[in-house]
Structure formats: structure tokens, C-alpha cells
Coordinates of C-alpha atoms in Angstrom, one line a residue:
Chain E
X1 CA 83.5 -10.8 -36.1
X2 CA 85.9 -8.3 -37.7
X3 CA 89.0 -9.6 -39.5
X4 CA 91.9 -7.5 -40.8
X5 CA 94.3 -9.3 -43.0
X6 CA 97.5 -7.5 -44.0
X7 CA 95.7 -4.3 -44.2
X8 CA 97.5 -1.1 -45.3
X9 CA 96.1 2.3 -46.1
X10 CA 97.6 5.4 -47.5
X11 CA 95.8 8.8 -47.8
X12 CA 95.9 10.1 -51.4
X13 CA 98.4 13.0 -50.8
X14 CA 100.4 11.4 -48.0
X15 CA 103.9 10.1 -48.4
X16 CA 103.8 7.4 -45.7
X17 CA 101.1 4.8 -45.1
X18 CA 98.7 5.6 -42.2
X19 CA 98.2 1.9 -41.5
X20 CA 100.9 -0.6 -42.3
X21 CA 100.3 -4.4 -42.6
X22 CA 97.8 -4.8 -39.8
X23 CA 96.4 -8.2 -38.8
X24 CA 93.7 -8.2 -36.2
X25 CA 90.7 -10.3 -35.3
X26 CA 87.9 -9.0 -33.1
X27 CA 85.5 -11.6 -31.8
X28 CA 81.8 -11.4 -31.3
X29 CA 80.7 -9.8 -28.0
X30 CA 84.2 -8.6 -27.3
X31 CA 85.2 -5.1 -26.2
X32 CA 88.4 -4.0 -27.8
X33 CA 90.1 -0.7 -27.2
X34 CA 92.4 0.7 -29.8
X35 CA 95.0 3.1 -28.2
X36 CA 97.5 5.4 -29.8
X37 CA 98.7 8.9 -29.9
X38 CA 97.6 11.5 -32.5
X39 CA 98.4 10.3 -36.0
X40 CA 99.0 6.7 -34.9
X41 CA 96.4 5.6 -37.4
X42 CA 93.7 4.6 -34.9
X43 CA 90.9 6.7 -36.4
X44 CA 91.8 5.5 -39.9
X45 CA 91.4 1.9 -38.6
X46 CA 87.9 2.8 -37.4
X47 CA 86.9 4.3 -40.7
X48 CA 88.3 1.3 -42.6
X49 CA 86.0 -1.0 -40.6
X50 CA 82.8 0.3 -42.1
X51 CA 84.1 1.3 -45.5
X52 CA 84.3 5.1 -45.0
X53 CA 87.8 4.4 -46.3
X54 CA 88.8 1.5 -48.4
X55 CA 92.1 -0.3 -47.8
X56 CA 94.9 0.2 -50.3
X57 CA 96.2 -3.3 -49.5
X58 CA 95.0 -6.4 -47.8
X59 CA 91.4 -7.3 -47.0
X60 CA 88.9 -6.6 -44.3
X61 CA 85.8 -8.7 -43.5
X62 CA 82.9 -8.1 -41.2
X63 CA 80.8 -11.2 -40.2
X64 CA 82.3 -13.0 -43.1
X65 CA 81.4 -10.3 -45.6
X66 CA 84.4 -8.9 -47.4
X67 CA 84.5 -5.1 -47.6
X68 CA 83.8 -4.4 -51.2
X69 CA 81.5 -1.9 -53.0
X70 CA 79.0 -4.8 -53.3
X71 CA 78.8 -5.5 -49.5
X72 CA 79.3 -1.9 -48.4
X73 CA 75.8 -1.2 -47.4
X74 CA 75.2 -4.5 -45.8
X75 CA 78.3 -3.9 -43.7
X76 CA 77.2 -0.4 -42.7
X77 CA 74.0 -2.0 -41.4
X78 CA 76.1 -4.3 -39.2
X79 CA 78.6 -1.7 -38.0
X80 CA 77.3 1.4 -36.2
X81 CA 79.7 4.3 -35.5
X82 CA 79.8 7.2 -33.0
X83 CA 82.2 10.0 -33.9
X84 CA 84.2 12.4 -31.9
X85 CA 82.5 15.7 -32.5
X86 CA 79.0 15.7 -30.9
X87 CA 77.9 18.7 -33.0
X88 CA 78.9 17.4 -36.5
X89 CA 77.1 14.1 -36.4
X90 CA 73.7 15.5 -35.4
X91 CA 71.7 15.5 -38.7
X92 CA 68.1 16.1 -37.5
X93 CA 66.5 19.3 -36.3
X94 CA 65.4 17.6 -33.1
X95 CA 66.5 14.6 -31.1
X96 CA 63.6 12.5 -32.6
X97 CA 64.5 13.5 -36.2
X98 CA 68.1 12.6 -35.6
X99 CA 67.4 9.1 -34.4
X100 CA 64.9 8.7 -37.2
X101 CA 67.5 9.7 -39.9
X102 CA 69.3 6.4 -39.9
X103 CA 66.0 4.4 -39.8
X104 CA 64.7 6.5 -42.8
X105 CA 67.9 5.6 -44.7
X106 CA 67.2 1.9 -44.2
X107 CA 63.6 2.3 -45.4
X108 CA 62.0 1.1 -42.2
X109 CA 58.2 1.6 -41.8
X110 CA 56.9 4.4 -39.8
X111 CA 55.3 2.3 -37.1
X112 CA 58.4 0.3 -36.6
X113 CA 60.4 3.5 -36.5
X114 CA 58.4 5.0 -33.7
X115 CA 58.9 2.0 -31.5
X116 CA 62.6 1.7 -32.2
X117 CA 63.2 5.4 -31.6
X118 CA 61.5 5.3 -28.2
X119 CA 63.3 2.1 -27.2
X120 CA 66.8 3.4 -28.1
X121 CA 66.2 6.8 -26.5
X122 CA 65.1 5.0 -23.3
X123 CA 68.2 2.9 -23.3
X124 CA 70.5 6.0 -23.3
X125 CA 68.1 7.9 -20.9
X126 CA 67.2 10.7 -23.4
X127 CA 63.5 10.1 -24.0
X128 CA 62.4 13.2 -22.1
X129 CA 64.5 15.3 -24.5
X130 CA 63.0 13.9 -27.6
X131 CA 61.6 17.2 -28.9
X132 CA 64.8 19.2 -28.0
X133 CA 66.8 21.0 -30.7
X134 CA 70.5 20.1 -30.7
X135 CA 71.6 23.6 -29.5
X136 CA 69.7 23.0 -26.3
X137 CA 71.7 19.9 -25.5
X138 CA 75.1 19.5 -23.8
X139 CA 77.9 17.7 -25.6
X140 CA 77.4 14.6 -23.4
X141 CA 73.7 14.6 -24.2
X142 CA 74.4 14.9 -27.9
X143 CA 76.7 11.9 -27.8
X144 CA 74.0 9.9 -26.0
X145 CA 71.6 10.8 -28.9
X146 CA 74.4 9.7 -31.3
X147 CA 74.5 6.3 -29.5
X148 CA 70.7 6.0 -29.6
X149 CA 70.8 6.7 -33.3
X150 CA 73.2 3.9 -33.8
X151 CA 71.3 1.5 -31.4
X152 CA 68.1 2.2 -33.3
X153 CA 69.6 0.6 -36.4
X154 CA 70.3 -2.5 -34.3
X155 CA 73.8 -3.1 -35.4
X156 CA 76.0 -6.0 -34.2
X157 CA 79.2 -4.0 -33.9
X158 CA 79.6 -0.5 -32.5
X159 CA 82.6 1.7 -33.0
X160 CA 83.3 4.6 -30.8
X161 CA 85.8 6.9 -32.6
X162 CA 87.1 9.0 -29.7
X163 CA 83.5 9.5 -28.7
X164 CA 84.4 10.9 -25.3
X165 CA 87.4 13.1 -26.3
X166 CA 85.5 16.4 -26.7
X167 CA 83.4 16.1 -23.5
X168 CA 83.9 17.7 -20.1
X169 CA 85.0 15.3 -17.3
X170 CA 81.5 14.8 -16.0
X171 CA 80.0 14.1 -19.5
X172 CA 82.9 11.8 -20.2
X173 CA 82.4 9.8 -17.0
X174 CA 78.7 9.4 -17.7
X175 CA 79.2 8.3 -21.3
X176 CA 81.8 5.8 -20.3
X177 CA 79.4 4.4 -17.7
X178 CA 76.7 4.2 -20.4
X179 CA 79.1 2.3 -22.7
X180 CA 80.0 -0.1 -19.9
X181 CA 76.3 -0.7 -19.1
X182 CA 75.6 -1.3 -22.7
X183 CA 78.4 -3.8 -22.9
X184 CA 77.1 -5.7 -19.9
X185 CA 73.4 -5.8 -21.0
X186 CA 73.8 -6.6 -24.7
X187 CA 75.9 -8.9 -26.8
X188 CA 77.2 -6.1 -29.1
X189 CA 80.8 -6.1 -30.1
X190 CA 82.5 -2.9 -29.1
X191 CA 85.5 -1.2 -30.7
X192 CA 86.5 1.9 -28.9
X193 CA 89.2 4.2 -30.3
X194 CA 90.8 6.4 -27.7
X195 CA 94.0 8.0 -26.4
X196 CA 92.9 7.8 -22.8
X197 CA 94.4 4.9 -20.9
X198 CA 91.8 5.2 -18.1
X199 CA 89.1 4.5 -20.7
X200 CA 91.0 1.8 -22.5
X201 CA 91.7 -0.4 -19.5
X202 CA 87.9 -1.0 -19.1
X203 CA 88.0 -3.0 -22.3
X204 CA 88.5 -6.8 -22.6
X205 CA 91.5 -6.4 -24.8
X206 CA 93.7 -3.5 -25.9
X207 CA 95.5 -2.9 -29.2
X208 CA 98.1 -0.2 -29.3
X209 CA 99.0 1.4 -32.6
X210 CA 102.2 3.3 -33.1
X211 CA 102.9 5.1 -36.4
X212 CA 100.4 2.8 -38.2
X213 CA 101.9 -0.4 -36.8
X214 CA 100.7 -2.8 -34.2
X215 CA 102.8 -2.2 -31.1
X216 CA 100.9 -4.2 -28.5
X217 CA 98.0 -6.6 -28.3
X218 CA 96.7 -8.2 -25.2
X219 CA 94.9 -7.8 -21.8
X220 CA 94.8 -4.4 -20.1
X221 CA 96.8 -5.7 -17.1
X222 CA 99.7 -6.9 -19.3
X223 CA 99.8 -3.5 -21.0
X224 CA 100.1 -1.8 -17.7
X225 CA 103.1 -4.1 -16.9
X226 CA 104.9 -2.3 -19.7
X227 CA 104.1 1.1 -18.2
X228 CA 107.7 2.4 -18.5
X229 CA 107.6 1.8 -22.2
X230 CA 104.3 3.5 -22.8
X231 CA 105.8 7.0 -23.0
X232 CA 107.8 5.9 -26.0
X233 CA 104.6 5.5 -28.0
X234 CA 103.2 8.8 -26.7
X235 CA 100.8 7.4 -24.1
X236 CA 100.6 8.3 -20.4
X237 CA 100.2 5.5 -18.0
X238 CA 97.0 5.9 -15.9
X239 CA 97.4 7.4 -12.4
X240 CA 96.8 4.0 -10.8
X241 CA 99.8 2.4 -12.6
X242 CA 102.0 5.4 -11.7
X243 CA 101.0 5.0 -8.1
X244 CA 101.7 1.3 -8.1
X245 CA 105.1 1.8 -9.7
X246 CA 106.1 4.4 -7.1
X247 CA 104.9 2.1 -4.3
X248 CA 107.0 -0.7 -5.7
X249 CA 110.0 1.5 -5.9
X250 CA 109.6 2.3 -2.3
X251 CA 109.6 -1.3 -1.3
X252 CA 105.9 -2.2 -1.2
X253 CA 105.6 -5.6 -2.8
X254 CA 102.6 -5.5 -5.1
X255 CA 102.5 -8.7 -7.1
X256 CA 99.6 -8.4 -9.6
X257 CA 99.1 -5.3 -11.6
X258 CA 95.9 -3.6 -10.3
X259 CA 93.4 -2.2 -12.9
X260 CA 91.5 0.1 -10.6
X261 CA 91.6 1.5 -7.1
X262 CA 89.6 -1.2 -5.5
X263 CA 92.1 -3.8 -6.7
X264 CA 95.0 -1.8 -5.4
X265 CA 93.3 -1.2 -2.0
X266 CA 92.5 -4.9 -1.7
X267 CA 96.2 -5.8 -2.3
X268 CA 97.4 -3.2 0.2
X269 CA 95.0 -4.7 2.8
X270 CA 96.4 -8.2 2.2
X271 CA 99.9 -6.8 2.5
X272 CA 99.1 -5.0 5.6
X273 CA 97.6 -8.0 7.4
X274 CA 100.8 -10.0 6.4
X275 CA 103.2 -7.4 7.8
Chain B
X1 CA 67.9 41.9 -35.2
X2 CA 65.2 40.7 -32.9
X3 CA 62.9 43.6 -33.9
X4 CA 62.3 42.1 -37.3
X5 CA 59.9 39.1 -37.2
X6 CA 59.8 38.2 -40.9
X7 CA 61.0 34.6 -41.1
X8 CA 60.7 33.9 -37.4
X9 CA 58.6 31.1 -35.9
X10 CA 56.5 31.6 -32.8
X11 CA 55.4 28.2 -31.4
X12 CA 51.8 28.2 -30.3
X13 CA 48.9 25.8 -30.4
X14 CA 46.5 27.8 -32.5
X15 CA 44.2 26.5 -35.3
X16 CA 46.5 28.2 -37.9
X17 CA 49.6 26.6 -36.4
X18 CA 48.1 23.2 -36.6
X19 CA 47.0 23.5 -40.2
X20 CA 48.8 21.3 -42.7
X21 CA 51.9 23.2 -43.9
X22 CA 51.3 22.2 -47.5
X23 CA 47.9 23.8 -47.3
X24 CA 49.2 27.0 -45.8
X25 CA 51.9 27.4 -48.3
X26 CA 49.5 26.8 -51.2
X27 CA 47.0 29.3 -49.8
X28 CA 49.6 32.0 -49.3
X29 CA 51.0 31.3 -52.8
X30 CA 47.6 31.7 -54.5
X31 CA 46.7 34.7 -52.2
X32 CA 49.9 36.6 -53.3
X33 CA 49.2 36.0 -57.0
X34 CA 45.5 37.0 -57.0
X35 CA 46.3 40.0 -54.7
X36 CA 47.8 41.6 -57.8
X37 CA 44.6 41.0 -59.7
X38 CA 42.5 42.9 -57.2
X39 CA 40.7 45.9 -58.7
X40 CA 37.6 47.0 -56.8
X41 CA 37.5 48.3 -53.3
X42 CA 35.3 45.4 -52.4
X43 CA 38.1 43.1 -53.5
X44 CA 40.5 44.8 -51.2
X45 CA 38.0 44.6 -48.4
X46 CA 37.7 40.9 -48.8
X47 CA 41.5 40.5 -48.7
X48 CA 41.7 42.7 -45.7
X49 CA 39.0 40.7 -43.8
X50 CA 40.7 37.4 -44.6
X51 CA 44.1 38.6 -43.5
X52 CA 42.7 40.1 -40.2
X53 CA 40.8 36.9 -39.6
X54 CA 43.9 34.8 -40.1
X55 CA 45.9 37.1 -37.9
X56 CA 43.4 36.9 -35.0
X57 CA 43.3 33.1 -35.2
X58 CA 47.0 32.7 -34.8
X59 CA 46.8 33.7 -31.0
X60 CA 50.0 35.8 -31.5
X61 CA 49.7 39.2 -29.9
X62 CA 48.7 42.0 -32.3
X63 CA 51.3 44.4 -30.7
X64 CA 54.0 41.8 -31.4
X65 CA 53.1 41.6 -35.1
X66 CA 52.8 45.4 -35.5
X67 CA 56.1 46.0 -33.7
X68 CA 57.8 43.3 -35.7
X69 CA 56.7 44.9 -39.0
X70 CA 58.0 48.3 -38.0
X71 CA 60.8 48.4 -40.6
X72 CA 58.2 47.5 -43.2
X73 CA 55.9 50.4 -42.3
X74 CA 58.6 52.7 -43.4
X75 CA 58.7 51.1 -46.9
X76 CA 54.9 51.2 -47.1
X77 CA 54.8 54.9 -46.3
X78 CA 57.6 55.6 -48.8
X79 CA 55.6 53.8 -51.6
X80 CA 52.6 55.9 -50.7
X81 CA 54.4 59.2 -50.8
X82 CA 56.2 58.3 -54.0
X83 CA 52.9 57.6 -55.7
X84 CA 51.5 61.0 -54.6
X85 CA 54.5 62.8 -56.0
X86 CA 54.9 60.9 -59.2
X87 CA 51.3 60.4 -60.4
X88 CA 50.3 63.3 -62.6
X89 CA 46.8 62.6 -64.0
X90 CA 43.1 63.1 -63.2
X91 CA 41.6 65.8 -61.1
X92 CA 43.5 68.0 -58.7
X93 CA 42.1 67.4 -55.2
X94 CA 44.0 70.0 -53.1
X95 CA 47.3 71.8 -52.9
X96 CA 50.0 71.4 -50.3
X97 CA 52.4 74.4 -50.3
X98 CA 51.6 75.0 -54.0
X99 CA 52.2 71.3 -54.8
X100 CA 49.1 69.8 -56.5
X101 CA 47.9 66.5 -55.2
X102 CA 45.8 64.5 -57.6
X103 CA 42.8 62.4 -56.5
X104 CA 44.0 59.5 -58.6
X105 CA 47.4 59.6 -56.9
X106 CA 45.9 59.3 -53.5
X107 CA 43.7 56.3 -54.5
X108 CA 46.5 54.6 -56.4
X109 CA 49.0 55.2 -53.6
X110 CA 46.6 53.9 -51.0
X111 CA 45.9 50.8 -53.1
X112 CA 49.6 49.9 -53.6
X113 CA 50.4 50.5 -50.0
X114 CA 47.5 48.3 -48.9
X115 CA 48.6 45.6 -51.4
X116 CA 52.1 45.8 -50.1
X117 CA 51.0 45.6 -46.5
X118 CA 48.7 42.6 -47.0
X119 CA 51.4 40.8 -48.9
X120 CA 53.9 41.2 -46.1
X121 CA 51.4 40.4 -43.4
X122 CA 50.2 37.2 -45.0
X123 CA 53.6 35.8 -45.8
X124 CA 54.8 36.8 -42.3
X125 CA 51.8 34.9 -40.8
X126 CA 52.9 31.9 -42.7
X127 CA 56.4 31.8 -41.2
X128 CA 55.2 32.9 -37.8
X129 CA 52.9 29.9 -37.5
X130 CA 54.9 27.2 -39.4
X131 CA 58.1 25.7 -38.1
X132 CA 61.0 25.8 -40.6
X133 CA 61.1 22.0 -40.7
X134 CA 57.4 21.9 -41.6
X135 CA 58.0 24.3 -44.4
X136 CA 60.8 22.2 -45.7
X137 CA 58.6 19.1 -45.6
X138 CA 55.8 20.9 -47.4
X139 CA 58.2 22.2 -50.1
X140 CA 59.5 18.7 -50.6
X141 CA 55.9 17.3 -51.0
X142 CA 54.7 20.1 -53.1
X143 CA 57.6 19.9 -55.5
X144 CA 57.7 16.1 -55.6
X145 CA 56.1 16.0 -59.1
X146 CA 59.3 17.7 -60.4
X147 CA 61.2 14.5 -59.5
X148 CA 59.9 13.1 -62.8
X149 CA 61.9 15.8 -64.7
X150 CA 65.0 15.0 -62.6
X151 CA 64.9 17.9 -60.2
X152 CA 66.7 16.7 -57.1
X153 CA 63.8 17.7 -54.8
X154 CA 64.7 15.4 -51.9
X155 CA 68.3 16.6 -51.9
X156 CA 67.2 20.2 -52.0
X157 CA 64.9 19.6 -49.0
X158 CA 67.6 17.8 -47.0
X159 CA 70.1 20.6 -47.7
X160 CA 67.5 23.1 -46.5
X161 CA 66.8 21.2 -43.3
X162 CA 70.5 20.7 -42.5
X163 CA 71.1 24.4 -43.1
X164 CA 68.3 25.2 -40.7
X165 CA 69.8 22.8 -38.1
X166 CA 73.2 24.4 -38.4
X167 CA 72.1 28.0 -38.2
X168 CA 72.3 28.2 -34.3
X169 CA 75.6 26.3 -34.4
X170 CA 77.1 28.7 -36.8
X171 CA 75.7 31.7 -34.9
X172 CA 77.4 30.4 -31.7
X173 CA 80.6 29.9 -33.7
X174 CA 80.5 33.5 -35.0
X175 CA 80.1 34.7 -31.4
X176 CA 83.1 32.6 -30.3
X177 CA 85.3 33.7 -33.3
X178 CA 84.5 37.4 -32.8
X179 CA 85.4 37.2 -29.1
X180 CA 88.6 35.3 -30.0
X181 CA 89.5 37.9 -32.6
X182 CA 88.5 40.8 -30.4
X183 CA 90.9 39.5 -27.7
X184 CA 93.6 39.7 -30.3
X185 CA 92.9 43.3 -30.9
X186 CA 90.5 43.2 -33.8
X187 CA 88.0 46.1 -33.8
X188 CA 84.9 45.8 -35.9
X189 CA 82.5 48.1 -34.1
X190 CA 84.2 51.5 -34.5
X191 CA 86.1 53.3 -37.2
X192 CA 85.5 54.1 -40.8
X193 CA 83.1 52.0 -42.9
X194 CA 85.9 50.7 -45.0
X195 CA 87.9 49.5 -41.9
X196 CA 84.9 47.9 -40.5
X197 CA 84.1 46.0 -43.6
X198 CA 87.8 44.9 -43.8
X199 CA 87.6 43.7 -40.2
X200 CA 84.9 41.2 -41.1
X201 CA 87.4 39.1 -43.1
X202 CA 89.1 37.7 -40.0
X203 CA 85.6 36.7 -38.8
X204 CA 84.4 35.2 -42.1
X205 CA 87.5 33.2 -43.0
X206 CA 87.7 31.0 -39.8
X207 CA 83.9 30.5 -40.0
X208 CA 84.2 29.2 -43.6
X209 CA 87.1 26.9 -42.7
X210 CA 85.2 25.4 -39.8
X211 CA 82.0 25.1 -41.8
X212 CA 83.8 23.1 -44.4
X213 CA 85.3 20.9 -41.8
X214 CA 81.9 20.4 -40.2
X215 CA 80.4 19.6 -43.6
X216 CA 83.1 16.9 -44.2
X217 CA 82.5 15.3 -40.8
X218 CA 78.8 15.5 -41.2
X219 CA 79.0 13.7 -44.6
X220 CA 81.1 10.9 -43.0
X221 CA 78.5 10.6 -40.2
X222 CA 75.6 10.5 -42.6
X223 CA 77.3 7.9 -44.8
X224 CA 78.1 5.8 -41.7
X225 CA 74.4 5.8 -40.9
X226 CA 73.5 4.4 -44.3
X227 CA 72.5 7.6 -46.2
X228 CA 72.6 6.9 -49.9
X229 CA 70.3 9.4 -51.4
X230 CA 66.5 9.7 -51.6
X231 CA 65.8 6.3 -53.1
X232 CA 64.3 3.7 -50.9
X233 CA 64.0 6.1 -48.0
X234 CA 61.0 6.2 -45.7
X235 CA 59.9 9.3 -43.9
X236 CA 59.3 9.7 -40.2
X237 CA 57.5 13.0 -40.4
X238 CA 54.1 12.6 -41.8
X239 CA 51.8 15.2 -43.4
X240 CA 48.1 14.3 -43.2
X241 CA 45.0 16.4 -43.9
X242 CA 42.7 16.7 -40.9
X243 CA 39.1 18.0 -40.8
X244 CA 40.4 21.5 -39.9
X245 CA 42.4 21.5 -43.1
X246 CA 39.4 20.6 -45.2
X247 CA 37.4 23.4 -43.6
X248 CA 40.2 25.9 -44.1
X249 CA 40.6 24.8 -47.7
X250 CA 36.9 25.1 -48.4
X251 CA 36.8 28.6 -46.7
X252 CA 39.6 29.7 -49.0
X253 CA 37.7 28.5 -52.1
X254 CA 34.7 30.4 -50.9
X255 CA 36.9 33.4 -50.6
X256 CA 38.1 32.9 -54.1
X257 CA 34.5 32.7 -55.4
X258 CA 33.7 35.9 -53.5
X259 CA 36.8 37.6 -55.0
X260 CA 35.7 36.7 -58.6
X261 CA 32.1 37.9 -58.0
X262 CA 33.2 41.3 -56.5
X263 CA 35.8 41.9 -59.2

């Protein structure tokens, strides 16, 4: 469980606070997406969660441990993080070495390491690439390795800090599917930071940040109800919402907000049989 | 760039490739030092045989090595010629166009050229048969006694391995930047030397900026994965002496004994 209490953060040379008085609770096993335009403070929020940045005001606690120098390394063991740039988080000279890096840091024995590396690479479907050097992998494959590196540490919370942003459409789709599968098959808590609505609506709950302040918190479907206001905070409603809105304007009576095409098609079928 | 093989690694499965990297580095280190203590022609013969034996065991094609050492041949020949011209003692052997060539000069020149050649050959064989990461590991292990006098051995080795890992990334980046700048009209292939050197600045500057950005992000990623220095860390890569290593080590000791006897 992650708890933010009256958290504020200001970068040393900045005039304004990047995060202003934020109160959030993220429960165990939940998948929460944090949405926001560039500079809304969403990445800052991610870096605050595992102590890469320390709050200037308020307090943060992870599994009941307050984020202080004393608990910093315990918290980093609980919170794993996948970053935006696939290239700049690959430490090892090969896939194996990269997954081993985090385990080496924790002082895990060699036998244990070997098992965990194989297991986590299997989970993300990268075991056959284990001897590859990073420059022989695509962006999507590198992000998979990054996820495996985090999984190997066996964290309880995983943060994806715009992990799909720099990927091509195919790589992005595959990675999102992997994240969905992981969410289904494990009891990990997910926190995904993104500016892509299509990705955010897959989560259990969405938090929208605007200029460092909490703008929205709730279920994806209720966010889509506010689609006309989304542009104000620099977000584009997903295509499915756009389509629904236009259908409504043209007199098609869609009652509940569909989250994906299947739901929309289902409603259209029901409508059609009523007409 | 591809013609020079010094520093390159050629993956193969030969006996030499599989030897422990610590052993290989130590052998080459000792070899280089005692090469300068060689005096008799029997000494040189021993060195020559050892080097050729190692070379043939690497399973790397002879033509590849000879071709790769091409730029070095030039240096070797120059050293030889310089010795012939500059040495002015002993008996005159023969004259070329009225220029006296001394017997001593030929022998000295040949000795130095051979020494130079063997030195380059042996060190090149080391890098050809040992992956950069194995060299890094070996350096860390071999220098580990220095930790006691507060030399940051682990940090140095980690820096070295990260640099190695980022070399291809930065080469790709240079390629991208040079294309981007060329599309903006930058010309760094023709013109005067001075202009060409100046044209490098728009390549180097963006490269530096992005390298710093990378370094910062990498530091964040490493910290997020629990990196807090060398203390309490375990190692995934393991260096272990095998039978072949003991045999190779013993053979080298025999070689050393032979060297001392023939000296």
C-alpha cells in the first residue's frame, strides 16, 4: 500500500512546486494509472514513491514504512521501477548481466540468482535472448528485459514511468499486453504513469494530475464521461470516446460509457434489436 | 577502422578463449616484462615459439591476424631502418650507395623489431581471445588487494563495463547526429583540415549533451534497482580455474625456467 499525505515537491531551481498538496492512497493489488500532460508532475510523483526524490513537504509511506533515509533501501526493495528510455536503464553488457545487476546489489547468492534470472526472463518471454547484447535488441525487447530485471527482485509494487512512450506501435501494444497479463497472474500493485488515455483506461483506477494538482480520481468510465473537459488539462480523449460522443450527438442513445470496442458494439447490438 | 584488430574480440571456442582471463592477463603481463630482459638468440627463439604456439591455438585465421597488424608492420620496419641508420659502431658489413651498414646495427635492429612484433602480437592475442567484460572482471579480481589501501577497484571496474556497454550506443548516436547535421548542410568530409576539424564541434557537442543526459538517467535506474556501491554485493559472473588453466600456468612456468637457463 502506498500513502501520500499532503505531499509537495519543488525542484531546487524551480519557482513553482512540481507537486502540490497531494493525498493519494493506492491499495494492494490495485492497478492505478496516473495521467497528465507534459510537466503535470506525474513522473515526479513516480520518483517520489521510491525515494529517487524526497518530498519537500508532507509524508509518503510504502507498506507502512515511512520514506526516510533509514527506510530508503527497504522501500526500494519493495518498489520496482521501469523507466521511459529503454537504452538508458540497461546496465549490463548482456541481457543476463542486466537482470543480474539488481540481484547482485541485494547480495543474493549465485545459485539463487541463476534461478530467479531464468524465471523472470521466462515470464517476459526473453529467455532465448539471454546472451544478447543490448544493441541487438529492439526497444520493446529492452523494456521487457527491464521488466524482468524488476521482477527478479520480487517487488510488491511496480511503477511504469512512461515505459511505453518511446516504443513503436507494435512494441507498445505487446508491452501493454504483457503488463495486463502480469496484472492478472500476480498480486503485484501497479502504478503506471502515462499520457496515453488508451493505456490508462486499462487500469482499475485513474488519477489525473494537472499542474501538480489532483484533477480527477476515479474509475476509467467516469473519467470518460468528462471527455469534453479532458482537453482543458491537455489530454486527448481516446478514439472510442470520441466516437461514442459523435454517435450520441447524432441521436444514438448510448447509456453507459463503453471502455472498448467490444462494449460499444454490444450496446449498438442491443439498441439495434430494440429499434 | 575495421582493418586494425588491436583491441577487437573474436568470439571462438578455442582453448585459449576458454582460459581464465585472470591467468591470460597475468601471463601477458609477465611476458611483456621479461621480453625486455631477453638477450640471447635462444631467448628470442623461445619467445617466438611460445607466441606462434599461442597464435595457432586460438583458431583465428593467420591471414586475419597478419592483415589486422598491417599498420603495425609499418612501425616495425621503421624501427628497423632507424636502427640501421643510427647505429655507428662495430664492424662494417657492407655498403649501400656509399652508406656503411654496420653488422651490429643489423643485429640490434632485428632484435628490436622482433621484440616489438612479439609484444604487439601477444597483447593482440589477449584481446582477440578475451571478451571485454571478461577482461574487466579479471582486472577487478587482480586489483582487489588494492581495496585495502582504499583504491576504488569495484567502482573502476563497473565504470569500465558500463563504458563498454555504451560504446555501440554512442557509435549509433554519432551516426545519427552526423546525418542530422549533414542534412542541415554541415560538411565534414571535404575542405581544408582546419575547416574539417571545426566541423567536428557540431558533432561532439550534441553527443556530449546526450551522454550526460544518459548518465543521469542511468544513475536513476541503477539507484532504483538498489545499487549502493560495492559493499554487500554478490557477483553473478564467476571466475574459476579449470584443469586447462593449471596446465597453461605450468607450461608458462616451464617457459620461464627455459628462459632463465638460455639467458
